CSV table of C-alpha atoms in Angstrom, one decimal:
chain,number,residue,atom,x,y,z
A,505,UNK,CA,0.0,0.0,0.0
A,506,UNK,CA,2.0,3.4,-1.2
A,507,UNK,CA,2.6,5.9,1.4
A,508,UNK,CA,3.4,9.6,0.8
A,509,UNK,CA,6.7,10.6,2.4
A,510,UNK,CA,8.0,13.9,3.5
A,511,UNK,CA,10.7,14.5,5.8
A,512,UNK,CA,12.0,17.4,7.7
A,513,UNK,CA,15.3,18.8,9.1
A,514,UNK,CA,15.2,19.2,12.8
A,515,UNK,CA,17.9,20.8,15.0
A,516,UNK,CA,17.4,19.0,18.2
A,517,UNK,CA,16.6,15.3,17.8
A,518,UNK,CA,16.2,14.4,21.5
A,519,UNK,CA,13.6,17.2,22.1
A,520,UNK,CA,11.9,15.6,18.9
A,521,UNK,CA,11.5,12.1,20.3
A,522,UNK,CA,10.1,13.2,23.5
A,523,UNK,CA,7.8,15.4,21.9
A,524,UNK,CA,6.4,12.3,19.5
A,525,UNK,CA,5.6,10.5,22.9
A,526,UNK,CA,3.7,13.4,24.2
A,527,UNK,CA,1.9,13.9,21.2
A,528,UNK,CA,1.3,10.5,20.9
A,529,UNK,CA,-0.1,9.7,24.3
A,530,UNK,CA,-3.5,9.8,23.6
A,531,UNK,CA,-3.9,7.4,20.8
A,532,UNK,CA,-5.4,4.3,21.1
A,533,UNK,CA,-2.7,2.1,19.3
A,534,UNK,CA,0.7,3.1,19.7
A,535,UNK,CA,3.9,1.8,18.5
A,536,UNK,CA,7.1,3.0,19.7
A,537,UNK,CA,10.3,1.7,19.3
A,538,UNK,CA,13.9,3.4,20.6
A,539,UNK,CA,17.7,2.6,20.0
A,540,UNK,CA,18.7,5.2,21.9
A,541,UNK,CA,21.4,6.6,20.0
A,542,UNK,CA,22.9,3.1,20.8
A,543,UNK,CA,26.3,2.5,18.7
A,544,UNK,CA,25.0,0.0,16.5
A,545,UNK,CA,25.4,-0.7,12.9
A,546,UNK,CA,22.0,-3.3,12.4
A,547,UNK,CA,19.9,-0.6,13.0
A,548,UNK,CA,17.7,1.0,10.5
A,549,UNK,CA,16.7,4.0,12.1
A,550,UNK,CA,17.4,5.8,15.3
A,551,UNK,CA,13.6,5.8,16.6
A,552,UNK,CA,10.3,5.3,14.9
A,553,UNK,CA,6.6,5.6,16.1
A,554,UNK,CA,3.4,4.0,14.3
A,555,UNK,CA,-0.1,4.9,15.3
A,556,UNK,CA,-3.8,5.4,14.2
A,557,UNK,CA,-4.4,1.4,12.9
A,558,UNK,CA,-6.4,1.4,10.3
A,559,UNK,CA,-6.2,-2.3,10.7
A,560,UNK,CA,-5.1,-5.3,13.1
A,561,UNK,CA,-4.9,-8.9,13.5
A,562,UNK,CA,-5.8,-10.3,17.4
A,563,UNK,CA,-5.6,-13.9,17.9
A,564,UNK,CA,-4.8,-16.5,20.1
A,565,UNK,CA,-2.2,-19.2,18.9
A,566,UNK,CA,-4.1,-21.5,16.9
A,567,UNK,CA,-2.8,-20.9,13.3
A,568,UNK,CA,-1.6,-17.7,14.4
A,569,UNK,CA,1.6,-17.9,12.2
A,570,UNK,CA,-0.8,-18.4,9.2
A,571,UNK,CA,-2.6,-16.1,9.9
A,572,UNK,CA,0.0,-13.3,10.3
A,573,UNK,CA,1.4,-14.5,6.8
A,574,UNK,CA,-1.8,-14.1,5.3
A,575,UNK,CA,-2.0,-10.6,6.9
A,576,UNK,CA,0.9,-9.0,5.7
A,577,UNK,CA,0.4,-10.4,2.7
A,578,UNK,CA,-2.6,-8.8,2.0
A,579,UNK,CA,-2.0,-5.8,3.6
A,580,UNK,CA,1.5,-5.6,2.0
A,581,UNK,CA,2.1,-2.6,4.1
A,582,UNK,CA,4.3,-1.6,7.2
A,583,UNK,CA,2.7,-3.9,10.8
A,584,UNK,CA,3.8,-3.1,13.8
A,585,UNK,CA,3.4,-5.2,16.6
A,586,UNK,CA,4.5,-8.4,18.6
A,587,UNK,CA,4.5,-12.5,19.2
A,588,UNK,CA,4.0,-13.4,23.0
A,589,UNK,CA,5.8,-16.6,24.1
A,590,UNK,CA,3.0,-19.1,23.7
A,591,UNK,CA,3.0,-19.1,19.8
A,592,UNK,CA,5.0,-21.8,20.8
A,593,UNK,CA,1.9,-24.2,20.7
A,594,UNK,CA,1.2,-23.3,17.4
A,595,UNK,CA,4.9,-24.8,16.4
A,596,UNK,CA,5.1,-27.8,18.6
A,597,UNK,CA,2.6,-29.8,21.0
A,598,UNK,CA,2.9,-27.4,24.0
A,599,UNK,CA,0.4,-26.0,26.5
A,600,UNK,CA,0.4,-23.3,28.4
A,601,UNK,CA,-1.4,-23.6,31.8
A,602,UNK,CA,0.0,-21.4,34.0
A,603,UNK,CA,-1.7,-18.6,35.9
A,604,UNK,CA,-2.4,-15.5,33.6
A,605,UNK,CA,-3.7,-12.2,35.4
A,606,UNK,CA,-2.4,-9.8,32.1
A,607,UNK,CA,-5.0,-11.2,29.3
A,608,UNK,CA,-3.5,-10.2,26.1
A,609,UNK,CA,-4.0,-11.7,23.0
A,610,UNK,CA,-1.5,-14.0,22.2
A,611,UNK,CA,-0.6,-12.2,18.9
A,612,UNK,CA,-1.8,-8.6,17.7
A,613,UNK,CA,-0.2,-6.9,14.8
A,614,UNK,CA,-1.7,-3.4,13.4
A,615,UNK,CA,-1.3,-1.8,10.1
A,616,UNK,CA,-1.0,2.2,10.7
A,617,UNK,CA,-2.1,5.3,9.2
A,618,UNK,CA,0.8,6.9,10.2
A,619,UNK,CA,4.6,6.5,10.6
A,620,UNK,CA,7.2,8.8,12.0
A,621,UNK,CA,11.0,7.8,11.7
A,622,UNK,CA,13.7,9.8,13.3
A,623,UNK,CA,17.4,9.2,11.8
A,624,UNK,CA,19.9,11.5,13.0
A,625,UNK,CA,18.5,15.5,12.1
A,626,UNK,CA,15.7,14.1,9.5
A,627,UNK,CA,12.0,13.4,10.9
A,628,UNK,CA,10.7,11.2,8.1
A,629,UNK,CA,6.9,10.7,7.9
A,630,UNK,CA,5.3,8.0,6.0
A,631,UNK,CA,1.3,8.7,5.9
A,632,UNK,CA,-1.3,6.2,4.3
A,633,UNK,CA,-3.0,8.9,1.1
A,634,UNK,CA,-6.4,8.9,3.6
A,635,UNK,CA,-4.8,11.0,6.4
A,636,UNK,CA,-1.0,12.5,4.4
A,637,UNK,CA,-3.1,15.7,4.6
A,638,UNK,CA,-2.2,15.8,7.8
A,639,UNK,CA,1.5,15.9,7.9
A,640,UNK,CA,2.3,19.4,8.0
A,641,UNK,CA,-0.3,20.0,10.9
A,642,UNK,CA,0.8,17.0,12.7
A,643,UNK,CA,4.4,18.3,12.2
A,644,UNK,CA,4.0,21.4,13.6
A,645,UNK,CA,1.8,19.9,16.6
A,646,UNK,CA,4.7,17.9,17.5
A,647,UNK,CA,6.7,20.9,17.0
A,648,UNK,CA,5.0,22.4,19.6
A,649,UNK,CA,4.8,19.7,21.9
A,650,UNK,CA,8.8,20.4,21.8
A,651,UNK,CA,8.5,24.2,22.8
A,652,UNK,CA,6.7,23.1,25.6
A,653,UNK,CA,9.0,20.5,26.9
A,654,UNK,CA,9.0,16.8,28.5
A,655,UNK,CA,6.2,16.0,31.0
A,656,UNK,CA,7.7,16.3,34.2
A,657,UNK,CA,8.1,12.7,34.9
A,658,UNK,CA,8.0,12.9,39.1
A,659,UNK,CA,5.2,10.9,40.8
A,660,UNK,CA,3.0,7.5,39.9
A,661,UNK,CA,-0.5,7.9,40.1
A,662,UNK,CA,-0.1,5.4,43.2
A,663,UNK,CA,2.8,3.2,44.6
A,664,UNK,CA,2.3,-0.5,43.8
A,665,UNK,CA,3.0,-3.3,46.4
A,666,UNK,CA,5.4,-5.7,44.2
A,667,UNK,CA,5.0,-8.9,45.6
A,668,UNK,CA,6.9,-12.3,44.1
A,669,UNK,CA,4.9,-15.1,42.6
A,670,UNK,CA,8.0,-17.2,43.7
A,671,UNK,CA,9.5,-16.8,46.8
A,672,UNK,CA,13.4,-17.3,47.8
A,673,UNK,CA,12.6,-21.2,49.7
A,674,UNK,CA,10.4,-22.3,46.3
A,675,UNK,CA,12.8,-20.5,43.8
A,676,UNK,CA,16.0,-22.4,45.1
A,677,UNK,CA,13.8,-26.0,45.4
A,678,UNK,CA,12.5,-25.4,41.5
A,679,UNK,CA,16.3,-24.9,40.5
A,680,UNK,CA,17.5,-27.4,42.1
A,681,UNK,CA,14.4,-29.5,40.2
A,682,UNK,CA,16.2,-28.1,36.8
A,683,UNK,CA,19.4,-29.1,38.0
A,684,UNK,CA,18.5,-33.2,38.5
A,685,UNK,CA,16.7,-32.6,35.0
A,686,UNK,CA,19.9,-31.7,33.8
A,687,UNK,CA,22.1,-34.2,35.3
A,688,UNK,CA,20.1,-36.8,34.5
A,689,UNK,CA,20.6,-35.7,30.4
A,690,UNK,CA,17.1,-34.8,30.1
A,691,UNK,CA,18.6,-31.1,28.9
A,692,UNK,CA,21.4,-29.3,29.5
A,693,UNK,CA,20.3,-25.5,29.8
A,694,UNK,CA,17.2,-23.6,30.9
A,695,UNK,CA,16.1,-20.2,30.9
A,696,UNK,CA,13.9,-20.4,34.1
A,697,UNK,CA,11.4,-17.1,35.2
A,698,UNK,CA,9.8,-15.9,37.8
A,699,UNK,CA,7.2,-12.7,38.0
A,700,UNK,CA,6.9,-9.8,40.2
A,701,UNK,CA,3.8,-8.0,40.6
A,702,UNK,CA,0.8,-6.1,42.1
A,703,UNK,CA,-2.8,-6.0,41.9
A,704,UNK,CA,-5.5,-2.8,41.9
A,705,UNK,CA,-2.7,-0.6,41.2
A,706,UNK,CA,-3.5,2.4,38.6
A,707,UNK,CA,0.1,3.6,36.6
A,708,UNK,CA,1.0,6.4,34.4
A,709,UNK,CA,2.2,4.1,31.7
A,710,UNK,CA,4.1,7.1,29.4
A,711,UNK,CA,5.7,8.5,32.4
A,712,UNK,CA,6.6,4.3,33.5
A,713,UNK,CA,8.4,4.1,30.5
A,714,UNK,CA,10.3,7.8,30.4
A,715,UNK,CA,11.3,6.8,33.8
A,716,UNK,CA,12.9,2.8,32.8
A,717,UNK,CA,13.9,4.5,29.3
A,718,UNK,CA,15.9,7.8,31.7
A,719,UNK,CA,17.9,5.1,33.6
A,720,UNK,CA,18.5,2.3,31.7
A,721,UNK,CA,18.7,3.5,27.9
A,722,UNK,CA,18.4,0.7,26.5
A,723,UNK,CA,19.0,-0.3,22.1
A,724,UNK,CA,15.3,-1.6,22.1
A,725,UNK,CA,13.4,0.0,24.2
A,726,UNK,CA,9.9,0.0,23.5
A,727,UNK,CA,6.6,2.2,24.2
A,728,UNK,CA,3.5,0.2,22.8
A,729,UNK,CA,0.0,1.0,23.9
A,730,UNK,CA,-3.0,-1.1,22.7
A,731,UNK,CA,-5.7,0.4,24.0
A,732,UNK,CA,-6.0,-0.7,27.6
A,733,UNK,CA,-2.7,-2.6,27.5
A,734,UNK,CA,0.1,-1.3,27.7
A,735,UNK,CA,4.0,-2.8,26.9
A,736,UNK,CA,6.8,-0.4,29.0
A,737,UNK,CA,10.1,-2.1,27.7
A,738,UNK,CA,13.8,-1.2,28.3
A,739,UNK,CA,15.3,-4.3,25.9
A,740,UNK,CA,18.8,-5.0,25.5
A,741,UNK,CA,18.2,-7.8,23.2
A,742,UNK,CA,17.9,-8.5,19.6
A,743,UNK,CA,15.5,-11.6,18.8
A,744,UNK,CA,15.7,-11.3,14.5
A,745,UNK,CA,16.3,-9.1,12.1
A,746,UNK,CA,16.0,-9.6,8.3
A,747,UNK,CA,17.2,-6.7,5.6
A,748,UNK,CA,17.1,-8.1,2.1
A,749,UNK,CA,19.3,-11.6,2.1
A,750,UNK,CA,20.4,-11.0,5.4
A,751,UNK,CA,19.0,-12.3,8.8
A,752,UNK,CA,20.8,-11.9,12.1
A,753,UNK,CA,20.1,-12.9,15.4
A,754,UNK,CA,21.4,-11.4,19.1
A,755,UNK,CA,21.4,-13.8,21.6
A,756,UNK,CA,22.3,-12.8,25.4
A,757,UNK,CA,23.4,-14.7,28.3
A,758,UNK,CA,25.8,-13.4,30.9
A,759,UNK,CA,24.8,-10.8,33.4
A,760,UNK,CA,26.6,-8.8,35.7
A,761,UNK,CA,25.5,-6.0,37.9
A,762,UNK,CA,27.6,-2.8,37.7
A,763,UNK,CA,29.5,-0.3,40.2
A,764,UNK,CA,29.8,2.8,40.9
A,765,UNK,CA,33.4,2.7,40.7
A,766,UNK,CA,35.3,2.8,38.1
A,767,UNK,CA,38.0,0.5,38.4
A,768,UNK,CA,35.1,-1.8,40.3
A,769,UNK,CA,33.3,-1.9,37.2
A,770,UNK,CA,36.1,-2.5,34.5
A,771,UNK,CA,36.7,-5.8,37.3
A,772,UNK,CA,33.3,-6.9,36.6
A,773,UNK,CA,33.8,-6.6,32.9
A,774,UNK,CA,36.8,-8.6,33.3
A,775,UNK,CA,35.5,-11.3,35.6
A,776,UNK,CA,32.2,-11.5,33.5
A,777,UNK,CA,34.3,-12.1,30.6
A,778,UNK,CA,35.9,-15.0,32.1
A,779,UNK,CA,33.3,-16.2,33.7
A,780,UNK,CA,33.5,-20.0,32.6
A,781,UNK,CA,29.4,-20.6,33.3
A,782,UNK,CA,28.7,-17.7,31.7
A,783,UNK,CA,30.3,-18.4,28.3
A,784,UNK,CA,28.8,-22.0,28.6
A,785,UNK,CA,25.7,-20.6,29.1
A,786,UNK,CA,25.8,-17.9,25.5
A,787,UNK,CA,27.9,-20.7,23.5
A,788,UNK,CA,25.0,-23.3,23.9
A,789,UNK,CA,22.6,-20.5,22.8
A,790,UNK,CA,24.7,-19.4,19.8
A,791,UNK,CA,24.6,-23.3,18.7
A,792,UNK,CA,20.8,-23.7,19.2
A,793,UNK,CA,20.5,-20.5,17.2
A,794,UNK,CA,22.5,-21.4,14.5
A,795,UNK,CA,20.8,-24.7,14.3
A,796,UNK,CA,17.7,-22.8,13.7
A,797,UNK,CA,19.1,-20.1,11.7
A,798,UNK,CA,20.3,-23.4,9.5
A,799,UNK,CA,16.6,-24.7,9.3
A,800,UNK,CA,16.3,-21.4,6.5
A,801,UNK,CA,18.9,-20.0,5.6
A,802,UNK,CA,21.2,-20.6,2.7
A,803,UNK,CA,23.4,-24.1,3.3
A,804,UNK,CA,27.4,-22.7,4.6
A,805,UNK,CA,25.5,-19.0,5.3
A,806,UNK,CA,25.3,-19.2,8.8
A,807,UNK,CA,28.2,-17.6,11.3
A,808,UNK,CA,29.3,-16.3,14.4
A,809,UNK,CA,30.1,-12.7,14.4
A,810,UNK,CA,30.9,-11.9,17.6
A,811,UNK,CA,31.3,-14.5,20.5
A,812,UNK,CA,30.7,-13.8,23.9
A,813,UNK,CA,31.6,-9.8,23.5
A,814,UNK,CA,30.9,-8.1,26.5
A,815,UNK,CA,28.1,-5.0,26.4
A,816,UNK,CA,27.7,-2.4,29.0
A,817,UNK,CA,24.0,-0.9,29.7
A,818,UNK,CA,23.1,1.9,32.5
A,819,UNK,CA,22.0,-1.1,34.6
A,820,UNK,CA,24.3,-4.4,33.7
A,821,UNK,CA,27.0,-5.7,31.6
A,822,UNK,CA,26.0,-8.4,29.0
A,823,UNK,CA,27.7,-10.9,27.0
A,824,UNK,CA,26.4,-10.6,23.7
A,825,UNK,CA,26.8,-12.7,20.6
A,826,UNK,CA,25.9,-12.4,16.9
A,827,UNK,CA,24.8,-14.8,14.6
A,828,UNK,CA,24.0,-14.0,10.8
A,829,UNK,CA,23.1,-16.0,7.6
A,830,UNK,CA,21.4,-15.4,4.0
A,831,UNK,CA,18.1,-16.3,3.3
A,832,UNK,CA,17.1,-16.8,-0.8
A,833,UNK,CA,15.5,-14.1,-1.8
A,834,UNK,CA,12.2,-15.4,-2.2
A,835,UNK,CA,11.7,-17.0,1.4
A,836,UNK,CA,8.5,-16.1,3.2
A,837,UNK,CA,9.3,-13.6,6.3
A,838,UNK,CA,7.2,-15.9,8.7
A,839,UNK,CA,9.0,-19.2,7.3
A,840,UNK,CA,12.5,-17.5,9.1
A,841,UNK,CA,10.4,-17.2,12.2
A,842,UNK,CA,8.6,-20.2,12.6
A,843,UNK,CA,12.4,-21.7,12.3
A,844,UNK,CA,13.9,-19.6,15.4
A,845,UNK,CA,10.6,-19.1,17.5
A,846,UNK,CA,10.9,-18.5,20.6
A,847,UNK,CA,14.4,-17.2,20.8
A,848,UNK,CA,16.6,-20.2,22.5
A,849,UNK,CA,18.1,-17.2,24.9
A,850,UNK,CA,14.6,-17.8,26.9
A,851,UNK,CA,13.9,-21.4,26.4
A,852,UNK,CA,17.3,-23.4,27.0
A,853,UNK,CA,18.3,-26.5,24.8
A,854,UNK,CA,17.4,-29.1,23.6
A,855,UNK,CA,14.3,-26.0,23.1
A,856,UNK,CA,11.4,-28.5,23.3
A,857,UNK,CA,12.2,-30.4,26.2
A,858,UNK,CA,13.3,-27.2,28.1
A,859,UNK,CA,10.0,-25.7,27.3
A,860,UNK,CA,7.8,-28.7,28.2
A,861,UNK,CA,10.3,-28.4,31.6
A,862,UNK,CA,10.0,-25.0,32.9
A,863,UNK,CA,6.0,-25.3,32.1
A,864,UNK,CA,6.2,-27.4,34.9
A,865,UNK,CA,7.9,-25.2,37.2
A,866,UNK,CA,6.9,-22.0,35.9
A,867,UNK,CA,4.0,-20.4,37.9
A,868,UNK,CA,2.8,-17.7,35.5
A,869,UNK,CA,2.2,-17.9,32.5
A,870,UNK,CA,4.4,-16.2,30.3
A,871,UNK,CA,2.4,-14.1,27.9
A,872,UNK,CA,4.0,-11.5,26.1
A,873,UNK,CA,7.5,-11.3,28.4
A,874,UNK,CA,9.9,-13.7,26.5
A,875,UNK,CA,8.0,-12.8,23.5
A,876,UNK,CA,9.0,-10.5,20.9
A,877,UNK,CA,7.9,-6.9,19.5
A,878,UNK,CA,8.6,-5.3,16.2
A,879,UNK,CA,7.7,-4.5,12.6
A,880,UNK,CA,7.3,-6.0,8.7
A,881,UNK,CA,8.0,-3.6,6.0
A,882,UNK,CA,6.1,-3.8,3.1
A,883,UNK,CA,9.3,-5.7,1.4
A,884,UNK,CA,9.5,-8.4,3.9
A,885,UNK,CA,12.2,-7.0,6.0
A,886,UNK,CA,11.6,-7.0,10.1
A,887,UNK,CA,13.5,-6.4,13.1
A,888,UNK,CA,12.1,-7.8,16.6
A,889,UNK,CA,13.5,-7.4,20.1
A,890,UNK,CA,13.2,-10.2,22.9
A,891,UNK,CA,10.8,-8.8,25.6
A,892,UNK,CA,12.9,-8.8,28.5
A,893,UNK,CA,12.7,-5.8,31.7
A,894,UNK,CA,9.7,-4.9,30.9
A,895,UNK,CA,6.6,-3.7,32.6
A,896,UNK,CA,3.0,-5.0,31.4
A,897,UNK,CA,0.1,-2.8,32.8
A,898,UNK,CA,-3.8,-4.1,32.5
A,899,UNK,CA,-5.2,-0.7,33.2
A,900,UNK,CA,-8.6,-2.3,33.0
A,901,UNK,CA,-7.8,-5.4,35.9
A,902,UNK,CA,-5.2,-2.7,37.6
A,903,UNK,CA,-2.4,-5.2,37.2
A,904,UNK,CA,1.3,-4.4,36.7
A,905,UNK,CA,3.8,-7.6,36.0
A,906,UNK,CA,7.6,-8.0,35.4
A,907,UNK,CA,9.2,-10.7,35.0
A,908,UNK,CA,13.2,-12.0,35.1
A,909,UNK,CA,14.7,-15.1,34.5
A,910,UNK,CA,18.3,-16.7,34.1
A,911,UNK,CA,19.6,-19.6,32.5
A,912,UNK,CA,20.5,-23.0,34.6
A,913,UNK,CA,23.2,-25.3,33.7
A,914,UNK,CA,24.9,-27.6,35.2
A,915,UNK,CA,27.5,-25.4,36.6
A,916,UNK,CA,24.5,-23.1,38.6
A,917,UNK,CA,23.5,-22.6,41.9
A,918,UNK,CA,20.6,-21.6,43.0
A,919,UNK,CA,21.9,-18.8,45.5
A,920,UNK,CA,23.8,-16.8,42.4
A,921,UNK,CA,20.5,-17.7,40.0
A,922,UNK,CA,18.8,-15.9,42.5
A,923,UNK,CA,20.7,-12.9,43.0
A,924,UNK,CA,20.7,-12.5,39.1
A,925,UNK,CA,17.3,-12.1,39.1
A,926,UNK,CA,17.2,-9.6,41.9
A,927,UNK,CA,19.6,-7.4,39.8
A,928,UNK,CA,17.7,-7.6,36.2
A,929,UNK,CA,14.6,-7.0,38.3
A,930,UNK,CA,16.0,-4.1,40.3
A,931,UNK,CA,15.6,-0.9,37.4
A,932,UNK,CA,11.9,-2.3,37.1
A,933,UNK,CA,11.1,-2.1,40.9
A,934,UNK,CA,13.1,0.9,41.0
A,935,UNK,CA,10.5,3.0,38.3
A,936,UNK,CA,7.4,1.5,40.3
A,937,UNK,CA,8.0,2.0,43.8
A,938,UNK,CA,9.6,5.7,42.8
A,939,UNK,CA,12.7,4.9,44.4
């Protein structure tokens, strides 16, 4: 579907992308998605925003993949939206039992009206022809929204009460449940989560997110708003990306919390760099995703990158690896997915019996955290993130969720898993008790 394009020079970029949230706020379906400024040469632009559908796919996972490839197809227009964690049923005999007090649909992807992409100085706005006679006025509304300023982002509409779905006693008896799984062969990694949360408890979801984005700036942060559901995500990690031939994938594993000091931190690096369990942990993730990148892509295409290179974010240091390959030109979009879905960084290996495993111990179900949220272009290019330190708000049940998780291998304990957790969850607790 052609759009009509017109872009604009701006002198003051970050104003500009605060502005677009402000101006933004009110719509009903809202996509928006952040690198902030991140050093990274896989991105395609430095933020964009999508709102106004004009239309949407909402389903639950039966034939949801064939139904999203029917969608785009027909629509053969930009979709913005995302693939919760329990598409795995659709792939592979799986259930998904587990207490669920969010309700979103399992898959919702919207076509919109209207586009903004920021890249360096240029605003770009792609507008469907029914409403590209509002560009200029939108423009200068945003424009205006700048003068103003940022929302002062200082107090929730109330403080939630997190409480943990797992306690510390239960936690270390369900690892040490993954740890006899794995020592008896059954697998040999799992990414095992836990949820924070609290009930009747009415957020602010824009400021939520300026507050997570402000300290944790992270390459994939996300804004999305559907209605009365609402996605506050401060991402590290790339799930997929396909641009022409080309499809890459970002797995993490290896966390470490950082200092204050200086010289602390650059120890931390160091240490987390050495850290035997924690390359074990990313190298049997890079295999399982280059065994599903091999599933599509072009036979001999698929290599490592980067291996275990160490990232630094406001909150943590990561070990990050990347795995590309080349995809013939003419391969579906949702054929590259079904292949690598869900990302093995959040399952564990072999995937299907660490998925049937962690069911089992899990006691939430986990919805759209360990999914994924992104776009299509109309060419058949996309780029999702892995949902990971995020908040998910039900303004209509007044429920707010996080959820962490860390990988178990054999070389884990449960006392360290623990702690892990504690520190992904920490920027999250942080923003919603107002800390």
């Amino acid at each position: 579907m052609k759009r009509s394009t017109k872009i604009y020079h701006i002198e003051n970029p970050e104003k500009i992308k605060n502005a677009l949230l402000i101006w933004a706020r009110e719509e009903e379906e809202v996509a928006w998605l952040d690198s902030n400024d991140y050093a990274q040469k896989h991105s395609s632009f430095d933020a964009v925003l999508a709102v106004d559908g004009l239309t949407a796919l909402q389903t639950d996972y039966h034939q949801a993949f064939d139904e999203l490839a029917e969608y785009r197809k027909t629509t053969g227009d930009w979709l913005f939206g995302y693939l919760t964690y329990d598409l795995k049923n659709d792939l592979e005999n799986l259930q998904s039992g587990n207490h669920d007090s969010l309700g979103f649909p399992e898959l919702y992807f919207f076509q919109p009206k209207k586009i903004i992409m920021l890249k360096g100085h240029e605003l770009q706005f792609l507008y469907l022809a029914m409403v590209d006679d509002e560009i200029t006025y939108d423009f200068d509304a945003i424009q205006r929204c700048a003068e103003v300023g940022q929302e002062q982002v200082d107090s929730l509409r109330s403080v939630p009460k997190i409480h943990m779905r797992i306690h510390k006693d239960a936690y270390h008896e369900k690892v040490r449940s993954l740890l006899h799984h794995i020592h008896r062969g059954d697998i040999y990694e799992a990414n095992f989560c836990q949820e924070f949360y609290a009930e009747d408890t009415e957020i602010d979801p824009l400021k939520t997110y300026q507050r997570l984005n402000a300290i944790s700036k992270p390459p994939f942060a996300t804004y999305m708003r559907l209605r009365d559901r609402y996605l506050i995500s401060a991402s590290p990690e790339r799930y997929l990306r396909k641009k022409g031939e080309q499809i890459l994938s970002q797995p993490i594993k290896g966390t470490a919390r950082r200092a204050s000091n200086a010289a602390e931190d650059l120890m931390l690096v160091e240490a987390l760099g050495r850290d035997l369990k924690e390359r074990s942990e990313n190298v049997m993730i890079v295999d399982l995703v280059r065994n599903d990148l091999s599933r599509v892509a072009v036979k001999g295409s698929v290599e490592v990158e980067e291996l275990c290179r160490i990232y630094t974010f406001e909150q943590v240091h990561q070990m990050i690896s990347t795995v590309k390959g080349r995809v013939l030109k003419d391969t579906d979009p949702l054929d590259i997915i079904r292949a690598t879905f869900p990302m093995g960084s959040m399952t564990g290996a072999p995937k299907i019996s660490a998925m049937k495993i962690i069911e089992e111990l899990e006691e939430t179900k986990r919805g759209l955290y360990s999914g994924a949220v992104g776009y299509f272009t109309p060419e058949g290019d996309f780029d999702f993130n892995v949902i990971i330190r995020s908040i998910l708000y039900n303004a209509a049940k007044r429920y707010v969720s996080f959820s962490v998780g860390s990988a178990i291998t054999a070389r884990a304990t449960p006392e360290n898993e623990y702690e892990e957790c504690l520190v992904k969850a920490k920027a999250m607790r942080e923003v919603l008790e107002g800390e």
